[in-house]
Structures are given as C-alpha cells and as structure tokens.
mmCIF file of C-alpha atoms in Angstrom:
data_model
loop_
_atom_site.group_PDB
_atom_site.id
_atom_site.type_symbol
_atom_site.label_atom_id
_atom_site.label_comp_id
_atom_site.label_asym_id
_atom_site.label_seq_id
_atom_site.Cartn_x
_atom_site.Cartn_y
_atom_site.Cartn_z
ATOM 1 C CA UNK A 1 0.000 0.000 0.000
ATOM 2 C CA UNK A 2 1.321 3.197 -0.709
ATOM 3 C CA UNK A 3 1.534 5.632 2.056
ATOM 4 C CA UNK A 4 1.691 9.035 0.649
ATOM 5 C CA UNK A 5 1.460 10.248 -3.142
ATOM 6 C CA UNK A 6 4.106 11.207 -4.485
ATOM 7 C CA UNK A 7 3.052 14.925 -5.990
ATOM 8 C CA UNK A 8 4.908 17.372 -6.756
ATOM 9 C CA UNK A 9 3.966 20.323 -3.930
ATOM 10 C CA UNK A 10 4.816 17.012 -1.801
ATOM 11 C CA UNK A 11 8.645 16.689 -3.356
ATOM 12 C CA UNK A 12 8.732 20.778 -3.453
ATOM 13 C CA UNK A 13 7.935 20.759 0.250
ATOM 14 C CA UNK A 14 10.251 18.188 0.926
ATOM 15 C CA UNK A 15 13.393 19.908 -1.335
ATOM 16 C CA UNK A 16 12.595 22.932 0.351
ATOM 17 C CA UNK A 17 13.058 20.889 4.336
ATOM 18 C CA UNK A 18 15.982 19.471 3.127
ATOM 19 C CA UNK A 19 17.172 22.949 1.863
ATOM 20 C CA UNK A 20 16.749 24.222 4.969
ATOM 21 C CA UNK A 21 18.876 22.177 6.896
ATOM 22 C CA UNK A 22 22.581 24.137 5.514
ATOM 23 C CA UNK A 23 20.979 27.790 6.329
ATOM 24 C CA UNK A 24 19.482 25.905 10.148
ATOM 25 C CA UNK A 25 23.183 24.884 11.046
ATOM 26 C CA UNK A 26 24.514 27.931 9.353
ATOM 27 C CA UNK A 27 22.982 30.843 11.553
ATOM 28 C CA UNK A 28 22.531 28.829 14.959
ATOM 29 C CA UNK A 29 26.393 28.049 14.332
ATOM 30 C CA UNK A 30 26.987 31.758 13.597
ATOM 31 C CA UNK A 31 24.782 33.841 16.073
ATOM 32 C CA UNK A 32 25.925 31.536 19.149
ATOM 33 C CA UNK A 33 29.393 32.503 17.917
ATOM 34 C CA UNK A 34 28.493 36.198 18.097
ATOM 35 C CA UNK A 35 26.658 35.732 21.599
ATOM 36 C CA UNK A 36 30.098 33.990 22.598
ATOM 37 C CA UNK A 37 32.181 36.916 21.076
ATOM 38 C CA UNK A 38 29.451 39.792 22.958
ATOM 39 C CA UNK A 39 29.904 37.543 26.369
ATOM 40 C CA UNK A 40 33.076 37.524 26.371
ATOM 41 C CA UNK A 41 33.627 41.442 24.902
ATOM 42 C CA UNK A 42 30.860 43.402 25.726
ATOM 43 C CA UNK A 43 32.615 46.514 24.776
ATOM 44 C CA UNK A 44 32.447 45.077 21.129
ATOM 45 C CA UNK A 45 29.076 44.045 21.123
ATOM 46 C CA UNK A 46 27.798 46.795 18.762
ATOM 47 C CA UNK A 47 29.727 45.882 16.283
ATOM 48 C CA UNK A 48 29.352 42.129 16.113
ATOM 49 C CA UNK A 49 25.768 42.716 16.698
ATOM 50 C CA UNK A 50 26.072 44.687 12.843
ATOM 51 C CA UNK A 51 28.298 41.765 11.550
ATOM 52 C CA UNK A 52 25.874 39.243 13.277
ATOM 53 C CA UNK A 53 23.078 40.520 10.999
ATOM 54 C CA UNK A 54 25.175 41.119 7.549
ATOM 55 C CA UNK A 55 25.879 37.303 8.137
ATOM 56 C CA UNK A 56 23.109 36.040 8.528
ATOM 57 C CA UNK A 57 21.089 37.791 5.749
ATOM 58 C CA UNK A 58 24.252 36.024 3.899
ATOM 59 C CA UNK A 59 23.125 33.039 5.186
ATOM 60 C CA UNK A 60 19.517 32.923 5.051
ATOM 61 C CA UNK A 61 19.278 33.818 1.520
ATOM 62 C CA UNK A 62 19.873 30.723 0.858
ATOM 63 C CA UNK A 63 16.965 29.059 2.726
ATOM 64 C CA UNK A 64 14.605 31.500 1.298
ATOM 65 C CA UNK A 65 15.738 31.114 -2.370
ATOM 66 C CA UNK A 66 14.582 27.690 -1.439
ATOM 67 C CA UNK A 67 11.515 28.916 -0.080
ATOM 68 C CA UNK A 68 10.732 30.624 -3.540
ATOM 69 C CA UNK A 69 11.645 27.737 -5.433
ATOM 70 C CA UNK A 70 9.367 25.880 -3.452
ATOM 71 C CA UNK A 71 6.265 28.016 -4.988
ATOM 72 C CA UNK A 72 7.867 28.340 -8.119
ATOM 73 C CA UNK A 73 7.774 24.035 -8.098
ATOM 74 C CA UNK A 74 5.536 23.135 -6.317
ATOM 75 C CA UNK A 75 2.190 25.568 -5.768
ATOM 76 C CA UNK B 1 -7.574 20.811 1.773
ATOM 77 C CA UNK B 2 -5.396 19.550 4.644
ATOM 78 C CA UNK B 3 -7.151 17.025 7.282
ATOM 79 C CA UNK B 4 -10.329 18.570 6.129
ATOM 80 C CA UNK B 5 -8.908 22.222 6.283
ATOM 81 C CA UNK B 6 -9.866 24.649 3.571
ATOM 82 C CA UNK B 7 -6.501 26.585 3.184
ATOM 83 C CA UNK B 8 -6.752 29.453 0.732
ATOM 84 C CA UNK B 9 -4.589 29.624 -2.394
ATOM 85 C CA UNK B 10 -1.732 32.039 -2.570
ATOM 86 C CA UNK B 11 -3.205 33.770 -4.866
ATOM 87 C CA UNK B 12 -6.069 34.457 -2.490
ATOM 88 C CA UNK B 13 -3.641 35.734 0.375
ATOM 89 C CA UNK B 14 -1.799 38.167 -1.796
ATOM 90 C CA UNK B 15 -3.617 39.614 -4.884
ATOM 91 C CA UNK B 16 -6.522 42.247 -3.874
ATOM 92 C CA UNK B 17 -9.520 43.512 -5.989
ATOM 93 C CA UNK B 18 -8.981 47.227 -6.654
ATOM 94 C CA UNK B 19 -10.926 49.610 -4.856
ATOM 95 C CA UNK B 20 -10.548 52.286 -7.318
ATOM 96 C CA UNK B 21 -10.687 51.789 -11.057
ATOM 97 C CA UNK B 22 -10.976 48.767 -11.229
ATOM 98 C CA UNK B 23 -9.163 47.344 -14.448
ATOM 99 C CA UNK B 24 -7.667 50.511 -15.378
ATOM 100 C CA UNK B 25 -3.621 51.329 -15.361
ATOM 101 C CA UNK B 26 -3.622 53.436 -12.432
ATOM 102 C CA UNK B 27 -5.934 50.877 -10.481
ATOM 103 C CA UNK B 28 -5.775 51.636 -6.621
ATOM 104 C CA UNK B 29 -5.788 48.526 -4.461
ATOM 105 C CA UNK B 30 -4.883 47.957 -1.102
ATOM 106 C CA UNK B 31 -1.183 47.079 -2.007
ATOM 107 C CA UNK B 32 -0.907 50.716 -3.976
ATOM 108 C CA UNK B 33 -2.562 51.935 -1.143
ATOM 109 C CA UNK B 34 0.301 50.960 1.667
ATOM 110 C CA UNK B 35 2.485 52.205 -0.806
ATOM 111 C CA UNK B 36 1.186 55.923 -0.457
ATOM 112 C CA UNK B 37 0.926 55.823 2.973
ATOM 113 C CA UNK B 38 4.364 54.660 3.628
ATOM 114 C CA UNK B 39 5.528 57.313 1.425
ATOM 115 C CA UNK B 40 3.565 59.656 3.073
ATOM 116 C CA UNK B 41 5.056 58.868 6.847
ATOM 117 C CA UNK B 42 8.404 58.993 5.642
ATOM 118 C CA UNK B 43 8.029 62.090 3.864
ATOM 119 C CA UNK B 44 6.413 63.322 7.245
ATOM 120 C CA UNK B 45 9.321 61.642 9.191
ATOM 121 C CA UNK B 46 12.107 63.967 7.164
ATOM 122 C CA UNK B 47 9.952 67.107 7.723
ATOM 123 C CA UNK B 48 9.543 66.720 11.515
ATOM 124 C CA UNK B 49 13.383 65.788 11.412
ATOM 125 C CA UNK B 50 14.061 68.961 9.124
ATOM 126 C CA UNK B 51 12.457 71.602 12.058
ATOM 127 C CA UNK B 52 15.111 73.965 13.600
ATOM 128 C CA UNK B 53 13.943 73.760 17.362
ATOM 129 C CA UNK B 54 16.717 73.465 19.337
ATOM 130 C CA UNK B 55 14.999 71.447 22.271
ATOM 131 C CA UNK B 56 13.454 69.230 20.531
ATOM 132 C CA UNK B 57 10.097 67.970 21.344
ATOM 133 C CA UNK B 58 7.894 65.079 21.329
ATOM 134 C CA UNK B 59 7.500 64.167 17.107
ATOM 135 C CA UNK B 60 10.713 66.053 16.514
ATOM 136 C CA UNK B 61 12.555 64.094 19.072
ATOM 137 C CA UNK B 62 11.477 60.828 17.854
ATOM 138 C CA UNK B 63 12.021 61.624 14.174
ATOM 139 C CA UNK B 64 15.816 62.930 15.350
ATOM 140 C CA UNK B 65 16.830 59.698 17.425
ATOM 141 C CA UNK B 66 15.383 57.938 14.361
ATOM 142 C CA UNK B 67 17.752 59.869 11.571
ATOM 143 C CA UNK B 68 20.352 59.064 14.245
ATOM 144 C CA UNK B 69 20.022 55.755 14.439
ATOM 145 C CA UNK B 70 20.612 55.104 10.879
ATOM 146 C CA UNK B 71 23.985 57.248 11.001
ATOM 147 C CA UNK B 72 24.956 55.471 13.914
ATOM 148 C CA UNK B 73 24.214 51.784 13.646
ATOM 149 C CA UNK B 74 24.286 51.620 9.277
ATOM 150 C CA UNK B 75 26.080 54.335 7.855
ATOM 151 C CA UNK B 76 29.066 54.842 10.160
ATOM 152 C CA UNK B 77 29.719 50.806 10.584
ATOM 153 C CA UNK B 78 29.176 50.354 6.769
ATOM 154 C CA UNK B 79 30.168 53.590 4.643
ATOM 155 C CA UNK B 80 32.590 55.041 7.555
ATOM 156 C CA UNK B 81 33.555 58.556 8.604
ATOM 157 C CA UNK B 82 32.419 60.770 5.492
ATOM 158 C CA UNK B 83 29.513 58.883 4.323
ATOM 159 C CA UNK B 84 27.831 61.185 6.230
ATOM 160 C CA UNK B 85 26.207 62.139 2.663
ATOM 161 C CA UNK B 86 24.515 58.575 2.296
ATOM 162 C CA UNK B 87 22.531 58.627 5.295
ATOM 163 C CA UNK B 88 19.189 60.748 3.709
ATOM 164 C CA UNK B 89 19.528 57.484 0.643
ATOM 165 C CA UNK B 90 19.608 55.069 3.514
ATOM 166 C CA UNK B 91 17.341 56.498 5.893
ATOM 167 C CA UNK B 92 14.360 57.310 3.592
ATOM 168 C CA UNK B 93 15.496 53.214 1.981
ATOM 169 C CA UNK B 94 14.807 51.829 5.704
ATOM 170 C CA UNK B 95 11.972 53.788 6.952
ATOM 171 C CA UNK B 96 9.987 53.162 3.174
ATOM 172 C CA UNK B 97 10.655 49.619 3.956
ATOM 173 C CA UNK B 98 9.599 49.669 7.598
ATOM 174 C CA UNK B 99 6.218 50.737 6.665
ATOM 175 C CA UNK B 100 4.943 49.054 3.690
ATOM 176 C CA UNK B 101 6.346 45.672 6.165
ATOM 177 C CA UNK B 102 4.572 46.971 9.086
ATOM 178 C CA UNK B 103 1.094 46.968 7.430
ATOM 179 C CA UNK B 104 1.179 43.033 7.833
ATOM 180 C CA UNK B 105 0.264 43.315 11.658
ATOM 181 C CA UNK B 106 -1.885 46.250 11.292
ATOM 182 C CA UNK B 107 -5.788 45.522 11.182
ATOM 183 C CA UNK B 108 -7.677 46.339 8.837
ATOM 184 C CA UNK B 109 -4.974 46.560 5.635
ATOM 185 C CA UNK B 110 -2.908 43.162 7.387
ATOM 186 C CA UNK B 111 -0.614 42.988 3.983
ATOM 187 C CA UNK B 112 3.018 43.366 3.734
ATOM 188 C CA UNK B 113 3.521 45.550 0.555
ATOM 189 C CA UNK B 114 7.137 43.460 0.222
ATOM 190 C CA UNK B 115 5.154 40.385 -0.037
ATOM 191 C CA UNK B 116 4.273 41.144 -4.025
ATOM 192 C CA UNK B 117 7.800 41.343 -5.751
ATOM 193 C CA UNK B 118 7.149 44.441 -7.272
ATOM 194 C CA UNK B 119 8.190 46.659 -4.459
ATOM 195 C CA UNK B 120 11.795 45.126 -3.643
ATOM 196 C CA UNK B 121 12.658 44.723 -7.099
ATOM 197 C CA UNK B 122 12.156 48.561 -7.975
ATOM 198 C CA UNK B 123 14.066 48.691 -4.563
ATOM 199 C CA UNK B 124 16.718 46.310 -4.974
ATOM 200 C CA UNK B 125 17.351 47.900 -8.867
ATOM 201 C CA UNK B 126 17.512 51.196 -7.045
ATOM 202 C CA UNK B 127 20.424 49.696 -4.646
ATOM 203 C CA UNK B 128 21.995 48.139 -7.670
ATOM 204 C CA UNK B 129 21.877 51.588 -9.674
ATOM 205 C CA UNK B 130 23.036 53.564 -6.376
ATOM 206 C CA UNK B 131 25.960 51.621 -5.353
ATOM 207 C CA UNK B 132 27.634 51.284 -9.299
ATOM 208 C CA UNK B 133 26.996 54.996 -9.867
ATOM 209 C CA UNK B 134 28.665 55.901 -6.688
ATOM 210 C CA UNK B 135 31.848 53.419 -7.296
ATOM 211 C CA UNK B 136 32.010 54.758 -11.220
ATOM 212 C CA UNK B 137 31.623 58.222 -10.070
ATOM 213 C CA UNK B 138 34.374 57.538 -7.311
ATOM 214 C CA UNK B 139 37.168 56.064 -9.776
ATOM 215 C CA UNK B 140 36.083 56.373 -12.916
ATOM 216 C CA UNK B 141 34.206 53.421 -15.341
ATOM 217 C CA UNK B 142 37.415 51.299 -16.083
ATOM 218 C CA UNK B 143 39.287 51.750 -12.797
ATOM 219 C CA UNK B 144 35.878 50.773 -10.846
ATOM 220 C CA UNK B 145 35.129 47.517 -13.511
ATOM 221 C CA UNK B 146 39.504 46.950 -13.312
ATOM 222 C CA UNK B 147 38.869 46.961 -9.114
ATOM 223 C CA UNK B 148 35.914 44.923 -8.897
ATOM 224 C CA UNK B 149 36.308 42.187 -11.662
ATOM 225 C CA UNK B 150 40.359 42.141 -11.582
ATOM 226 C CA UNK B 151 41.074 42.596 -7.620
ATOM 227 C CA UNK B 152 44.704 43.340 -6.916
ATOM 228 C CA UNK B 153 46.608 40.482 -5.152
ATOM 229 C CA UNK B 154 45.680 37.750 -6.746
ATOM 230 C CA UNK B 155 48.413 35.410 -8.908
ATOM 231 C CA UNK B 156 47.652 36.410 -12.488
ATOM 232 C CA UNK B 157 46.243 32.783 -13.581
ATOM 233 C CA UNK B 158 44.200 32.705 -11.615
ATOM 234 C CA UNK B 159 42.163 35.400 -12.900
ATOM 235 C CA UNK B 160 40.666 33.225 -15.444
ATOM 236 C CA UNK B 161 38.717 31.535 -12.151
ATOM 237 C CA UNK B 162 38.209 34.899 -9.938
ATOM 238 C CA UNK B 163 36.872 37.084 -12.730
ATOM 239 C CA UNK B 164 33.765 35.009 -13.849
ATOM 240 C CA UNK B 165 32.752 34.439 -10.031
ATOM 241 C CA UNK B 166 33.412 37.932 -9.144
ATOM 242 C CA UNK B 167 31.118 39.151 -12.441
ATOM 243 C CA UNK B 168 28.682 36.739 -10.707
ATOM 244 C CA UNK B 169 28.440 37.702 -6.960
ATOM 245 C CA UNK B 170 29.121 41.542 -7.684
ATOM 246 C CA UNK B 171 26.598 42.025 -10.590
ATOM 247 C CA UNK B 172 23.951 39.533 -11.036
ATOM 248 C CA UNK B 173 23.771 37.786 -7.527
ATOM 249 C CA UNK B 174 23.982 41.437 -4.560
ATOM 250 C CA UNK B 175 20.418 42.704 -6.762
ATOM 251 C CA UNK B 176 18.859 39.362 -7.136
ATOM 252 C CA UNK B 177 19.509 38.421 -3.106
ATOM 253 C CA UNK B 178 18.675 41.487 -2.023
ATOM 254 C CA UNK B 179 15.107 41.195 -3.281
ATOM 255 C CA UNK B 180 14.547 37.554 -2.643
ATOM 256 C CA UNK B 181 15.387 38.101 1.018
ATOM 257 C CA UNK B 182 13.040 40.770 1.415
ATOM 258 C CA UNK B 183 10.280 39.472 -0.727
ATOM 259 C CA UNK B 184 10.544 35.476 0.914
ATOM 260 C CA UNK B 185 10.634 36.624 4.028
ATOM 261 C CA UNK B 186 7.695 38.904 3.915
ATOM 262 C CA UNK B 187 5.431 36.372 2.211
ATOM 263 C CA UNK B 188 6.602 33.548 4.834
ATOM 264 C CA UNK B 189 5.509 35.989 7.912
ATOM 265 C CA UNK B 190 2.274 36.949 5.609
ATOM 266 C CA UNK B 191 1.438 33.062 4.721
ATOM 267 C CA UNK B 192 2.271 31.941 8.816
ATOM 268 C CA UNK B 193 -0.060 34.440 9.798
ATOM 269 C CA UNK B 194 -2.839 33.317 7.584
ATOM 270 C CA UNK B 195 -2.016 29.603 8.712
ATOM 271 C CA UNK B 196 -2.539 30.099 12.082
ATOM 272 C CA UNK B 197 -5.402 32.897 11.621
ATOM 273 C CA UNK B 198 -7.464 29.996 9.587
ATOM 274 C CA UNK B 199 -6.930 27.342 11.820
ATOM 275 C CA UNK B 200 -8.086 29.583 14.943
ATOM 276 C CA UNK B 201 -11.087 29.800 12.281
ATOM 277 C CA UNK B 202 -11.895 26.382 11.757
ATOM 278 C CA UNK B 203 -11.392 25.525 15.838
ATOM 279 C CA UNK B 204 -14.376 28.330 16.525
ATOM 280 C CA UNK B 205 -17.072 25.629 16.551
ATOM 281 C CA UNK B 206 -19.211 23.617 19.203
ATOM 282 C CA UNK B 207 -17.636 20.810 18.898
ATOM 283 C CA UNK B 208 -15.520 19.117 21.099
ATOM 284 C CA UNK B 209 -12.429 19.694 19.767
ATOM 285 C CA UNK B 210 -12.838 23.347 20.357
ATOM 286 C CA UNK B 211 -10.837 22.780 23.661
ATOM 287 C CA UNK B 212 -7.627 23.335 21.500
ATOM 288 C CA UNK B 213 -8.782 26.974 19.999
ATOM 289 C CA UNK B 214 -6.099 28.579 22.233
ATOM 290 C CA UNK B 215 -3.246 26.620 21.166
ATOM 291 C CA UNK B 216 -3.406 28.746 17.205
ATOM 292 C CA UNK B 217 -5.031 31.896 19.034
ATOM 293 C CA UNK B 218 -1.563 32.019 21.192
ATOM 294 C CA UNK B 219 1.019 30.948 18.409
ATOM 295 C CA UNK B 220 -0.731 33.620 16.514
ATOM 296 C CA UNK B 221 -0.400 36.272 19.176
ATOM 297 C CA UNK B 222 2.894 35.410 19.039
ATOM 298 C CA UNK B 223 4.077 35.425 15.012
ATOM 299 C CA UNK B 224 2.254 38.772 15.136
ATOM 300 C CA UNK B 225 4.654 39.842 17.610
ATOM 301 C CA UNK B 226 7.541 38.010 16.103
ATOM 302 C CA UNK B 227 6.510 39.528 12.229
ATOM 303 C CA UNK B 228 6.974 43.588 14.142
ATOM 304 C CA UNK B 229 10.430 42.163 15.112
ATOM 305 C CA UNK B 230 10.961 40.377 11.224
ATOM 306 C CA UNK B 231 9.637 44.154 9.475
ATOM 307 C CA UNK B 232 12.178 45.876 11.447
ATOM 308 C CA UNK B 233 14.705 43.455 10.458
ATOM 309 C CA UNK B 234 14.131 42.928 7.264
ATOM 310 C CA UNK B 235 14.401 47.007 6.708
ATOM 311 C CA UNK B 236 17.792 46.539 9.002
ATOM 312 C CA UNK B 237 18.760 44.208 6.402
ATOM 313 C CA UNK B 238 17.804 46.276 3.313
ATOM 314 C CA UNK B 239 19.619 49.374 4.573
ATOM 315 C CA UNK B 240 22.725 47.966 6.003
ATOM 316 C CA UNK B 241 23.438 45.662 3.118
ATOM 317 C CA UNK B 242 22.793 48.796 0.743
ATOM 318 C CA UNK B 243 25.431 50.520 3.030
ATOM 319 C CA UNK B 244 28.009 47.934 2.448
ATOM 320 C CA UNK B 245 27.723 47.531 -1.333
ATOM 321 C CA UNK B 246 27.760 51.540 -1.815
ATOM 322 C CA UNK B 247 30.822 51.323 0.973
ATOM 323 C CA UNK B 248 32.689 48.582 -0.727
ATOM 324 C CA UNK B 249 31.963 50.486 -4.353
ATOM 325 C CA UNK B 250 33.471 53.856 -2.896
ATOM 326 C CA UNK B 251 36.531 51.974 -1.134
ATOM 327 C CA UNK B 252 40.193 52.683 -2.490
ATOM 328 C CA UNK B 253 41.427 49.577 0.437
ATOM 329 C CA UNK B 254 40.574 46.523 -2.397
#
C-alpha cells in the first residue's frame, strides 16, 4: 500500500526541508558565535551585533531562495 | 484541503480587488494603497526631522533619534567617517521599507507591501543603480570595472577563475539576493499568519475539539509579535546591506 502520493507540492515541500537544513546549522552556528564573542567582549558588542546581521542575511538567503523555489515548483 | 482544512490559495492571500478603477492602469488597491501611505510617513518623518527647534520635542525628538540611528548603527559601521552624505539614501530606503512591512500586523490593511515582488525589485534595482553609480563616479568606469572584476593580489592565472565568479556575486547575484530576502521573508511571515489565523477559524465551533482553539489563538499572538520584530529586520537588512555595497563600491582599500 502506498503511504503518501508522491506529488509534486509534496517533493517541493520536501526539497525545500531538506534545503533548509545548511541555512538551520549555518545561523545557529553563527549567532551563538556572536553571543560567545558579545559575552566575552561586551565593549564590542555593537559591532558584532552589525556583523551578526550582515551574516546572517548572507546566510539565510539561501533558505529563502529555497523557499521561492518551493512556490515556483511546487504551488 | 489539509485534514479537512480549507486553506486558501496564494493567490487568495496576496492579490486584492482594486478599490478604485478597477481594471484601469492606475488601479488603486490595497497594495498601492500601503504604498502611499508609507511614502507619506516617511516624507512626514524627514519634515519633523528637518524643524530647527533646538529642544526638541515630542515628534521632533522621535524623528531625530530615528535619523540618528541610521547614522549610527548603518552608515558609520558600513560607509565610515564621510559617508555622512549617504545617510538621507539610507534612511528614507529603511523607513519606506519599515512601513509598507509593518502593514502586515496592522488591522484592517494586514498585507506586507514586500510580499508582491514588485516593491523590492524597484528597490533592490535602485540599490543596484546607487551603489555602481557611486563606485564609477568615485574612480572612474574602467578603474571601478579593473577593481571589482580584476582585484589586486591575486596570482595572475588565476584570474581566469576569480573574474567570472566575481562578475557573478558583484553584478547579477547582490540585486537578485537582495530582493529575494526581502520578498521570501515577507510572504513567509504573511502566509504563517494566515495559517494560524485559519486554523483559529476552523477551531471556533461547538464541537468538542474546540478545547484546543487557544493553542493557534496564542502561536498567533505570538508570530504577530515576532513579524513587528521580522519588518524591522528585514528594513535593518535592506539598509545595512545597501550601506556595504555603496561602501565597498566607494573603497580605495581593495
């Protein structure tokens, strides 16, 4: 018995999970970095707070050109 | 349909009927609409800044921490000293952005403008236009191409590999990122939104299973929240990013 059709919102929705998964480790990786840096340099924290953010719209692009390509498959 | 759900197309979440001429070219709908009101605070944003009280007051004082802001945490970190001359560019880029995102959480219009592509393409293309006149106008068409495609450094063979990718990132890939990130993450927040604001919906019933109405009623208290935080952001995004590129154009340190 098959479970599940196989459709293609189904395989967009399920390209778009798996995309996710570089940008996930990406920006937890990065921000607890920063919070590390801040912690231990609060005197700096303005400016990793700025680099904090450039980085992760860096990063994030990523997961949300895979959010687009999800409609652009899939819906 | 979803477990007996009737979820709304996209289509349905983000195109509006017009309310105004309907069908002709300058067709008003609620999308145009946000547009001319976030124009309209911004514009009323530099005029309150633009008073010459010297003790500021009330609307004055907010417009002048926000003004300050923008030099303080985007210009000066991205441009440096002397790009003093950018911030009007990037404050009038954020605050534009800030309030056609905002809409999404306010009743009645409950639309991010940024969620139709329109908006941060023109805006993006703007960004792209800004940040390659300033580095042509800075050192000159050849020296800025010479700088940016050919950076200095680099064993000469190599150039055959760092020239393509450089074309790439520089020229095709900043505009094209810099309006996907804006326009995905405004339709994400939009479509969450409408997620949780049909299932709270479809739980108002008298059936038993109403008991779990306040677990979508929270989580949708919540996003709301969390979307005020993601419109700032995004706009924090937009205007810093623009900041580097136009920084990086005007830099002689490559």
């Amino acid at each position: 018995m098959l479970l599940a059709e196989i459709t293609d919102t189904g395989l967009a929705a399920l390209t778009y999970g798996l995309g996710a998964i570089g940008p996930g480790i990406g920006i937890g990786y990065l921000v607890g970095q920063s919070v590390q840096a801040m912690a231990r340099q609060p005197e700096a924290a303005g400016m990793v707070r700025t680099t904090m953010f450039l980085g992760i719209a860096f990063v994030e692009a990523l997961a949300l050109i895979g959010f687009v390509v999800f409609f652009l498959g899939g819906a | 349909m979803i477990l007996g759900l009737e979820f709304p197309p996209l289509s349905h979440i983000v195109d509006w009927p017009g309310l105004v001429g309907e069908g002709e070219w300058w067709e008003i709908n609620k999308v145009v609409l946000i547009y001319g009101f976030a124009v309209m605070f911004t514009f009323l944003l530099f005029w309150l800044g633009n008073k010459k009280q010297m003790v500021p007051t009330g609307a004055q004082n907010l417009a002048e921490v926000s003004i300050e802001f923008i030099e303080e945490q985007v210009v000066l970190p991205t441009i440096g000293a002397g790009g003093e001359k950018w911030t009007p560019y990037l404050t009038s880029l954020f605050f534009f952005i800030f309030f056609t995102n905002i809409f999404e959480v306010i009743p009645i219009f409950q639309m991010p403008a940024n969620a139709r592509i329109a908006l941060p393409m023109f805006l993006a293309l703007l960004t792209y236009v800004m940040f390659n006149g300033a580095g042509i106008k800075e050192h000159g068409l050849f020296r800025y191409l010479k700088l940016n495609l050919f950076p200095p450094g680099v064993p000469v063979g190599l150039y055959i590999l760092v020239t393509p990718i450089e074309f790439v990132s520089t020229f095709l890939v900043r505009p094209f990122s810099l309006m996907v990130r804006l326009f995905a993450n405004m339709l994400a927040g939009h479509i969450l939104l409408v997620t949780f604001a049909v299932l709270s919906a479809a739980l108002w019933t008298t059936e038993w299973y109403a008991i779990f109405l306040p677990l979508p009623a929270f989580a949708m208290v919540f996003f709301t929240a969390f979307e005020v935080m993601v419109s700032f952001l995004q706009a924090y995004v937009f205007a810093l990013l623009s900041g580097v590129y136009i920084g990086m154009a005007i830099s002689h340190e490559h």
